[in-house]
PDB file of C-alpha atoms in Angstrom:
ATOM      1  CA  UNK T   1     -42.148 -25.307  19.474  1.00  0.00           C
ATOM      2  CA  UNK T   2     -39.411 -24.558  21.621  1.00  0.00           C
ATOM      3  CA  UNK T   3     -36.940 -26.963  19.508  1.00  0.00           C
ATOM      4  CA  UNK T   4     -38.262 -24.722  17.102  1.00  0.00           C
ATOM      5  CA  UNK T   5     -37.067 -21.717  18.329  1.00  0.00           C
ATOM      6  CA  UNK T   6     -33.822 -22.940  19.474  1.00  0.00           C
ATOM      7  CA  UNK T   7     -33.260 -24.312  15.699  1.00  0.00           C
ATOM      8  CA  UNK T   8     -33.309 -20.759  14.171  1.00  0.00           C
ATOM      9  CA  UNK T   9     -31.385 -19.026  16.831  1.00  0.00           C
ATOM     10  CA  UNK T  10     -29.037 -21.574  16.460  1.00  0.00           C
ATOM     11  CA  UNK T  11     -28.736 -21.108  12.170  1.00  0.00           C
ATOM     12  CA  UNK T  12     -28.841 -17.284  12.975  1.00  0.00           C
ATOM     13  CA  UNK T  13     -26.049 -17.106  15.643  1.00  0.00           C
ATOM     14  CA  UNK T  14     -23.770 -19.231  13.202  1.00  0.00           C
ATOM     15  CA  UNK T  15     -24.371 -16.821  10.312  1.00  0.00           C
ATOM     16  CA  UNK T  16     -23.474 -14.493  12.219  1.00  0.00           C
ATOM     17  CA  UNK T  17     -19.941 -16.030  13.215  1.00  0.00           C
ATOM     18  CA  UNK T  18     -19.092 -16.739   9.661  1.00  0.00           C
ATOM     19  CA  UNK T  19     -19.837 -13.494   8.938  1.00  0.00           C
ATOM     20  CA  UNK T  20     -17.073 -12.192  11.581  1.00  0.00           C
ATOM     21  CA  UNK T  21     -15.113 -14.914  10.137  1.00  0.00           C
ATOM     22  CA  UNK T  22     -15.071 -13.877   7.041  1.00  0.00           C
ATOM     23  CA  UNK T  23     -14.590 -10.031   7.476  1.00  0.00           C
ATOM     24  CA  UNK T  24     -12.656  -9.933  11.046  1.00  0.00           C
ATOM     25  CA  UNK T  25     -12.461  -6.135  10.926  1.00  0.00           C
ATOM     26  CA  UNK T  26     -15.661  -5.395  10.404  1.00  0.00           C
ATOM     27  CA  UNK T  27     -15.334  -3.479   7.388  1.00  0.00           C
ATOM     28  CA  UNK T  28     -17.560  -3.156   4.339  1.00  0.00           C
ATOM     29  CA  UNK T  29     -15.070  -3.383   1.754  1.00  0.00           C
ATOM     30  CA  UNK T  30     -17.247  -1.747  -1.297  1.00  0.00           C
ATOM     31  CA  UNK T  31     -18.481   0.661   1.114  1.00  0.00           C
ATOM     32  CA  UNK T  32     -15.097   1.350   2.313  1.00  0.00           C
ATOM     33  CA  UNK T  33     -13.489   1.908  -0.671  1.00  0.00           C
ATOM     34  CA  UNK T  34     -16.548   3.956  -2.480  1.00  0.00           C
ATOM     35  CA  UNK T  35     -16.341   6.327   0.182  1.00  0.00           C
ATOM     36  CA  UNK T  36     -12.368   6.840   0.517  1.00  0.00           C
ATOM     37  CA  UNK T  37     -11.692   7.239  -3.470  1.00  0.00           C
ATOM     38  CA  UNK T  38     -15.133  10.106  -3.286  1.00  0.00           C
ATOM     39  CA  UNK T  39     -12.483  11.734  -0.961  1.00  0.00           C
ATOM     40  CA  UNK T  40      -9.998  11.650  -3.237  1.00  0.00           C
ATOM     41  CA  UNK T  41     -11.262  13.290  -5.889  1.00  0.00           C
ATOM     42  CA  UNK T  42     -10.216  16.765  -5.378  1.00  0.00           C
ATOM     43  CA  UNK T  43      -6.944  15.710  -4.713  1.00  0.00           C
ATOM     44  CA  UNK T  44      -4.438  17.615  -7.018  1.00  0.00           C
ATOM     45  CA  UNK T  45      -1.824  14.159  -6.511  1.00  0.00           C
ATOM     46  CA  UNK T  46      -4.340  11.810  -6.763  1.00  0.00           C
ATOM     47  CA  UNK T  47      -5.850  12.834  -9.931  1.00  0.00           C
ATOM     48  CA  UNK T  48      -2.450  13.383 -11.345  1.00  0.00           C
ATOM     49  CA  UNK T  49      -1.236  10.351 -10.632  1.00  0.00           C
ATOM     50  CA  UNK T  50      -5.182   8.491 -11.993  1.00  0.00           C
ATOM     51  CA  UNK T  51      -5.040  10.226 -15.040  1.00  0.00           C
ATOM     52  CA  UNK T  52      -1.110   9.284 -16.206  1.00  0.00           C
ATOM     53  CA  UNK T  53      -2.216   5.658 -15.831  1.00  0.00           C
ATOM     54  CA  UNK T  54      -5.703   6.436 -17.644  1.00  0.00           C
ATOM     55  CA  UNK T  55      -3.557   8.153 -20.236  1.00  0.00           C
ATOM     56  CA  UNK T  56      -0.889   5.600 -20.300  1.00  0.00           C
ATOM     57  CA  UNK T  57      -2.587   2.236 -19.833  1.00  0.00           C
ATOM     58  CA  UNK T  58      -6.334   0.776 -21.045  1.00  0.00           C
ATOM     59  CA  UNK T  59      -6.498  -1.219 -18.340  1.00  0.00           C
ATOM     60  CA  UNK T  60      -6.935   0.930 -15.298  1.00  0.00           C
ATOM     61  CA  UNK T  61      -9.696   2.142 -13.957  1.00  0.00           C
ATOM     62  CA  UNK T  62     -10.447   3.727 -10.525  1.00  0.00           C
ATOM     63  CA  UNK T  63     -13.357   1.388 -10.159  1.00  0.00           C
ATOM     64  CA  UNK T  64     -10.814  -1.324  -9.979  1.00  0.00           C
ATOM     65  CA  UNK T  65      -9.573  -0.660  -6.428  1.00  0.00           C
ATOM     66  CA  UNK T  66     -10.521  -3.421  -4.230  1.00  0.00           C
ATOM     67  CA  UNK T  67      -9.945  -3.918  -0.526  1.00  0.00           C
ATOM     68  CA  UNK T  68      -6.872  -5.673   0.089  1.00  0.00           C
ATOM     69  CA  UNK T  69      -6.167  -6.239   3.405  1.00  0.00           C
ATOM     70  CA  UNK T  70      -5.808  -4.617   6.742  1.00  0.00           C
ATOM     71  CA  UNK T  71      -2.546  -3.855   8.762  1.00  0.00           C
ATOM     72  CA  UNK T  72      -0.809  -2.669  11.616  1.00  0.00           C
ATOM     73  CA  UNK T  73       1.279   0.605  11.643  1.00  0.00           C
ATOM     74  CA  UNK T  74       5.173  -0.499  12.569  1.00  0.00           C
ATOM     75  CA  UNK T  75       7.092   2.646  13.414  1.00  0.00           C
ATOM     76  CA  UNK T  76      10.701   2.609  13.924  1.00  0.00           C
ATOM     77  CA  UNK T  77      13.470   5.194  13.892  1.00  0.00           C
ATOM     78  CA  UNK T  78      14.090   6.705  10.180  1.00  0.00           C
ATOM     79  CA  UNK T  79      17.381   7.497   8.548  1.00  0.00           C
ATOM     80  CA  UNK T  80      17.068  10.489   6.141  1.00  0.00           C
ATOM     81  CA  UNK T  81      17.742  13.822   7.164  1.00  0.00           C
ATOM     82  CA  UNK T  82      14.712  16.228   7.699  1.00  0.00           C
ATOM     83  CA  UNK T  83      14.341  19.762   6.254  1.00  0.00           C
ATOM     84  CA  UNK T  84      15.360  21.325   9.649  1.00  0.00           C
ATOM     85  CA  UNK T  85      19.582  19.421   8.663  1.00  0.00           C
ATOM     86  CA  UNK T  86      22.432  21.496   6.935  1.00  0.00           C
ATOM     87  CA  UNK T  87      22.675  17.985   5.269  1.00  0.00           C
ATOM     88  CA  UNK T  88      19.350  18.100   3.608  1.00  0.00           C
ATOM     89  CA  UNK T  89      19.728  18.208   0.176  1.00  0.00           C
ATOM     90  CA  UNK T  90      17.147  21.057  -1.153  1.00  0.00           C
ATOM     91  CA  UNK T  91      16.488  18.665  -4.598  1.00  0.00           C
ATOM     92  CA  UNK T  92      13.718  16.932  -2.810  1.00  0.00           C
ATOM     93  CA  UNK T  93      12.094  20.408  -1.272  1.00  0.00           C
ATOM     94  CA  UNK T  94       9.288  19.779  -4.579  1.00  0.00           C
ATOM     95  CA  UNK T  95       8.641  15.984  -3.630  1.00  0.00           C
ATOM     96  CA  UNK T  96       8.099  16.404   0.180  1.00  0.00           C
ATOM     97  CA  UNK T  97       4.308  16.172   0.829  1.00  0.00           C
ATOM     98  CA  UNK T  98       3.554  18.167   4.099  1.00  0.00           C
ATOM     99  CA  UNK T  99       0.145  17.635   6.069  1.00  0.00           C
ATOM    100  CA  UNK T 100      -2.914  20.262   5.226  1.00  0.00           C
ATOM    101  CA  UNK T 101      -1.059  21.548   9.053  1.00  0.00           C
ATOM    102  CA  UNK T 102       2.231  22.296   7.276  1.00  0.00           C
ATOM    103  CA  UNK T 103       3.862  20.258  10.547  1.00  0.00           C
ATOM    104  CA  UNK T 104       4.334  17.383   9.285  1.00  0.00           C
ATOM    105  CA  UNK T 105       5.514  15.815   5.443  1.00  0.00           C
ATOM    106  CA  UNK T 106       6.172  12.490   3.963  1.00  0.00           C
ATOM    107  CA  UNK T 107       9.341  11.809   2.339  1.00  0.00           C
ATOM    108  CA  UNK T 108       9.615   9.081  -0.015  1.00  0.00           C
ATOM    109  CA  UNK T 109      12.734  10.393  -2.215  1.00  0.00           C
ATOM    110  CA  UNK T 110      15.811  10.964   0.199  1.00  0.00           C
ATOM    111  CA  UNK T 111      16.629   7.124   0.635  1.00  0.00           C
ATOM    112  CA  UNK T 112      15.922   6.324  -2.783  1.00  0.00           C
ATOM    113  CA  UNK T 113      17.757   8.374  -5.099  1.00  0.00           C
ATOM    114  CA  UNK T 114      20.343  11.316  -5.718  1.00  0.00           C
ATOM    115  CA  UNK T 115      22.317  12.742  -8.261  1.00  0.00           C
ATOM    116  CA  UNK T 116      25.988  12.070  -9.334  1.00  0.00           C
ATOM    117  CA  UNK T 117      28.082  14.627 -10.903  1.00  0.00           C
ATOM    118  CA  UNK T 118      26.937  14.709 -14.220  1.00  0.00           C
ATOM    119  CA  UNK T 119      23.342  14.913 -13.353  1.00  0.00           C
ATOM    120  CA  UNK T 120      22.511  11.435 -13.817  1.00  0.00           C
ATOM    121  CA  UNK T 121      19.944   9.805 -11.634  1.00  0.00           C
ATOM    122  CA  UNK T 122      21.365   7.060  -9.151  1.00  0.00           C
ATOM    123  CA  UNK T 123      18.674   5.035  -7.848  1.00  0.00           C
ATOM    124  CA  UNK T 124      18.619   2.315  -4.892  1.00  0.00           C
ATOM    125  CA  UNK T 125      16.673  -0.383  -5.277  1.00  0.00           C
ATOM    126  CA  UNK T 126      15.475  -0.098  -1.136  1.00  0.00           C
ATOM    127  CA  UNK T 127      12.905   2.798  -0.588  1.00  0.00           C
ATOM    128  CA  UNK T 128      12.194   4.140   2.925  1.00  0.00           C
ATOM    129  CA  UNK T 129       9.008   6.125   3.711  1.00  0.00           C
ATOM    130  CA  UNK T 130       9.847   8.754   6.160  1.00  0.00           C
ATOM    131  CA  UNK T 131       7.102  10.842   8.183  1.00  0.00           C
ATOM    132  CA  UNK T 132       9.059  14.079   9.504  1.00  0.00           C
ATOM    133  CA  UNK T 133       7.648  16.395  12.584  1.00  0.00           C
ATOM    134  CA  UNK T 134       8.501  19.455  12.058  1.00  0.00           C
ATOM    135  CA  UNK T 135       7.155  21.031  15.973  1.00  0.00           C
ATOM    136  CA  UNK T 136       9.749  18.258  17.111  1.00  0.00           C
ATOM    137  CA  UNK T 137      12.652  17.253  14.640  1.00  0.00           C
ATOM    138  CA  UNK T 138      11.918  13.722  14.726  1.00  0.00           C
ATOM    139  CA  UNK T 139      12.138  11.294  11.856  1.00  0.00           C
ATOM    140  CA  UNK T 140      10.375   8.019  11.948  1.00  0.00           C
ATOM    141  CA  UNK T 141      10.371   5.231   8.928  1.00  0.00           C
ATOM    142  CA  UNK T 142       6.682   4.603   8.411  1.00  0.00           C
ATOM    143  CA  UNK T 143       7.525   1.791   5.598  1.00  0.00           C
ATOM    144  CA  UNK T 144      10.057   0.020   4.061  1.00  0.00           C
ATOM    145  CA  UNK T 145      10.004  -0.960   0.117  1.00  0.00           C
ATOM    146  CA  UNK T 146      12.265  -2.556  -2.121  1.00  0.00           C
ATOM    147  CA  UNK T 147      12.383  -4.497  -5.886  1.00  0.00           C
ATOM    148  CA  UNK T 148       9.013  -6.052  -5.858  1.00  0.00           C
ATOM    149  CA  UNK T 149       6.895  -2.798  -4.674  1.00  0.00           C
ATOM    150  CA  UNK T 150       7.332   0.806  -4.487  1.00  0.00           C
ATOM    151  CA  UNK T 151       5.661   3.823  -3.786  1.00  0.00           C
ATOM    152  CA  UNK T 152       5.554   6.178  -6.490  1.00  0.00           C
ATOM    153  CA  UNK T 153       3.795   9.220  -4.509  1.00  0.00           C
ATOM    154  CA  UNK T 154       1.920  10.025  -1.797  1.00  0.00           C
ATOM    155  CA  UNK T 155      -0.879  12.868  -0.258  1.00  0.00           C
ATOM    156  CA  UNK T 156      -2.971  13.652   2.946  1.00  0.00           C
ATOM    157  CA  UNK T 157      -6.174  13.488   3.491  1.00  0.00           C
ATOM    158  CA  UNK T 158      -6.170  14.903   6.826  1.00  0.00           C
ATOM    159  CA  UNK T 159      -3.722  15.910   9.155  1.00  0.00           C
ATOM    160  CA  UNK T 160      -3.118  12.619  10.624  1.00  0.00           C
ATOM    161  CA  UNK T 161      -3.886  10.179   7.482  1.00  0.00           C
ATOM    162  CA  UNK T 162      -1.778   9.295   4.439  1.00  0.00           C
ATOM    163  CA  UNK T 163      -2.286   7.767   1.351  1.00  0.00           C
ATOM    164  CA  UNK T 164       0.388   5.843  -0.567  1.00  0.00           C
ATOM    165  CA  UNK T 165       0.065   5.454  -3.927  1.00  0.00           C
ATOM    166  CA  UNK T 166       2.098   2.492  -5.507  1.00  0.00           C
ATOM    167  CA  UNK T 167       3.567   0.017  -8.001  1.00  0.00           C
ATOM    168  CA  UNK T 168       5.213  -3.328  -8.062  1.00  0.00           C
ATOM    169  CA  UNK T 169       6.918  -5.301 -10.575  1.00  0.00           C
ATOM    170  CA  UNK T 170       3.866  -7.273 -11.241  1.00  0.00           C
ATOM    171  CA  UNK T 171       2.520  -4.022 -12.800  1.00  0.00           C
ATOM    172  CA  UNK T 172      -0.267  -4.183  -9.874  1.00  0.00           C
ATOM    173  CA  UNK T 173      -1.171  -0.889  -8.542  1.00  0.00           C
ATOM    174  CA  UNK T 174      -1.874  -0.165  -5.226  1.00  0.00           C
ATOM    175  CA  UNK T 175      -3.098   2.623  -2.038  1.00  0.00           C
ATOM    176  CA  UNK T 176      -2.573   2.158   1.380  1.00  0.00           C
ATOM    177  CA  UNK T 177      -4.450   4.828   3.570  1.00  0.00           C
ATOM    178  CA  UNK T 178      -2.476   4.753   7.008  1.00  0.00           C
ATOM    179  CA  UNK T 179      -4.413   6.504   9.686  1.00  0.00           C
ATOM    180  CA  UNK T 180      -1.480   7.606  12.410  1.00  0.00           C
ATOM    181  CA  UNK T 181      -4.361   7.974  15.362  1.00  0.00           C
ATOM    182  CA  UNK T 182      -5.362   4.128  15.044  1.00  0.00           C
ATOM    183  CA  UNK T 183      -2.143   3.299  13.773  1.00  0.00           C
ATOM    184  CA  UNK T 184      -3.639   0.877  11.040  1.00  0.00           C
ATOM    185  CA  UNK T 185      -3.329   0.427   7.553  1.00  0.00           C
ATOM    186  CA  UNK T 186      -5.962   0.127   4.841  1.00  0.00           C
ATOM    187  CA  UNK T 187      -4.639  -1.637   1.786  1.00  0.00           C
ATOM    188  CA  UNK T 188      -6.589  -1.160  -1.686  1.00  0.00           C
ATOM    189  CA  UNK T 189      -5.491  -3.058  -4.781  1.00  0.00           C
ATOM    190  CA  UNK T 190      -6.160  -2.571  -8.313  1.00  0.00           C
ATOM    191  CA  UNK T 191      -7.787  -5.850  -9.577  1.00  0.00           C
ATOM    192  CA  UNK T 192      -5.991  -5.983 -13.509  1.00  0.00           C
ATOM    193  CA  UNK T 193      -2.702  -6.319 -13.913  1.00  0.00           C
ATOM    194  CA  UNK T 194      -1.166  -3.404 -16.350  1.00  0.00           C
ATOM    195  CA  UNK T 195      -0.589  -4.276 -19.852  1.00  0.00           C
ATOM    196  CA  UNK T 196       2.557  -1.442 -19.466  1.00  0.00           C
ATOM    197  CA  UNK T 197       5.435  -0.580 -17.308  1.00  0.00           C
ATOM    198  CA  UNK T 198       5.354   3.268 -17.274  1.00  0.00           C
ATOM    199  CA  UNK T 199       8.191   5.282 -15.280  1.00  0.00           C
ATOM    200  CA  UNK T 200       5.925   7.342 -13.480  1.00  0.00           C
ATOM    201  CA  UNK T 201       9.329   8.207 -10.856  1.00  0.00           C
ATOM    202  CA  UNK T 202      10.776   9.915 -14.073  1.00  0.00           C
ATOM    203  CA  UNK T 203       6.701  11.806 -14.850  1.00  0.00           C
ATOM    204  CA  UNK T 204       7.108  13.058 -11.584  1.00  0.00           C
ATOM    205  CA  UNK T 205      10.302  14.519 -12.071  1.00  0.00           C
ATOM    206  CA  UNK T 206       9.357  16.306 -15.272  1.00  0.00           C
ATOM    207  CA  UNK T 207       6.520  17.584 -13.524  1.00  0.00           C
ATOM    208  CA  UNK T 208       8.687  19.557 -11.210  1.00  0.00           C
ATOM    209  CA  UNK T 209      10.877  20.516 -14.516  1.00  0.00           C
ATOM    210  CA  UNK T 210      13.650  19.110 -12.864  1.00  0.00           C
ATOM    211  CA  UNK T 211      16.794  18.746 -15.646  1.00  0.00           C
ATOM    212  CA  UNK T 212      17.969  15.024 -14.968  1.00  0.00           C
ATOM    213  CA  UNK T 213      18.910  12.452 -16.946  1.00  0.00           C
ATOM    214  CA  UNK T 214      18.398   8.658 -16.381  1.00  0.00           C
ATOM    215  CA  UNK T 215      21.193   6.807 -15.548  1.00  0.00           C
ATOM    216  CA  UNK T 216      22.125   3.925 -18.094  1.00  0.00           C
TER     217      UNK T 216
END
């Protein structure tokens, strides 16, 4: 009897392992990611940026999102210029996304692009992700993209948690939720590969009726 016993405590306590194995942060990915696109839905950026990709591509569907992968936050010292510089330029005031606070904003735009002198877009292909304090003037890169992903917008959903919404040039689309109080990163990827390549960098521009014209 007491073999017995021993037996199924021993088949129990190695489910149980492989089960930590298996999902080492504890999270319940479905769950997860039920529950953090719910929150999204009132989101003016999020739905704008859903619905061009509905509109745009019959392959996406916010159902799609699965759980990726989970990070670690790497902070390091940014390199833009913050609203609060004479060198700001004032052509990314409508593409700064500031926390529900107003204290702090996300920057993707400064590094990336600017404008030469006959109002042609100049793009880099490097794209820094720049969270700005306002209370303190300090600039810190949050994330660093280049060629083979981007991140075509971002919005809070709290005052101390982004989303990034992105792209690559695999046509996979992607959100990473970074909380800035755990420091961790929550990676959600869409599981069908688009059968287009929108520009939604140059939707977002007409949004804003900004007058530009795509470099050749």
């Amino acid at each position: 009897m007491k073999f017995t016993i021993y037996s199924v405590l021993l088949v129990l306590f190695c489910i149980s392992c492989k089960g930590k194995n298996e999902n080492p942060f504890g999270i319940d990915e479905n769950r997860n990611k039920e529950t953090r696109i719910a929150d999204f839905v009132d989101n003016k950026i999020w739905n704008q940026w859903t619905s061009y990709y509905k509109q745009k591509d019959s392959n996406f569907s916010i159902n799609k999102f699965k759980f990726l992968k989970k990070d670690t936050l790497i902070v390091s010292k940014g390199t833009i210029f913050g609203v609060f510089d004479k060198e700001f330029d004032s052509i990314y005031l409508p593409f700064l996304r500031f926390n529900p606070a107003e204290k702090k904003y996300i920057d993707l735009d400064s590094y990336q692009w600017t404008l030469d002198g006959n109002n042609e877009i100049v793009m880099d292909v490097d794209q820094e992700v720049a969270l700005v304090n306002l209370e303190d003037k300090t600039i810190h890169r949050i994330a660093f993209r280049g060629a083979l992903q981007w991140v075509e917008d971002a919005f809070w959903e709290n005052d101390n948690c982004v989303v990034l919404l992105e792209n690559s040039n695999e046509n996979r689309l992607r959100f990473s939720e970074i909380n800035f109080i755990t420091k961790t990163i929550n990676v959600y990827e869409h599981d069908a590969t688009l059968e287009k390549k929108p520009d939604y960098f140059m939707h977002k521009l007409y949004l804003e009726n900004l007058n530009v014209k795509q470099s050749k």
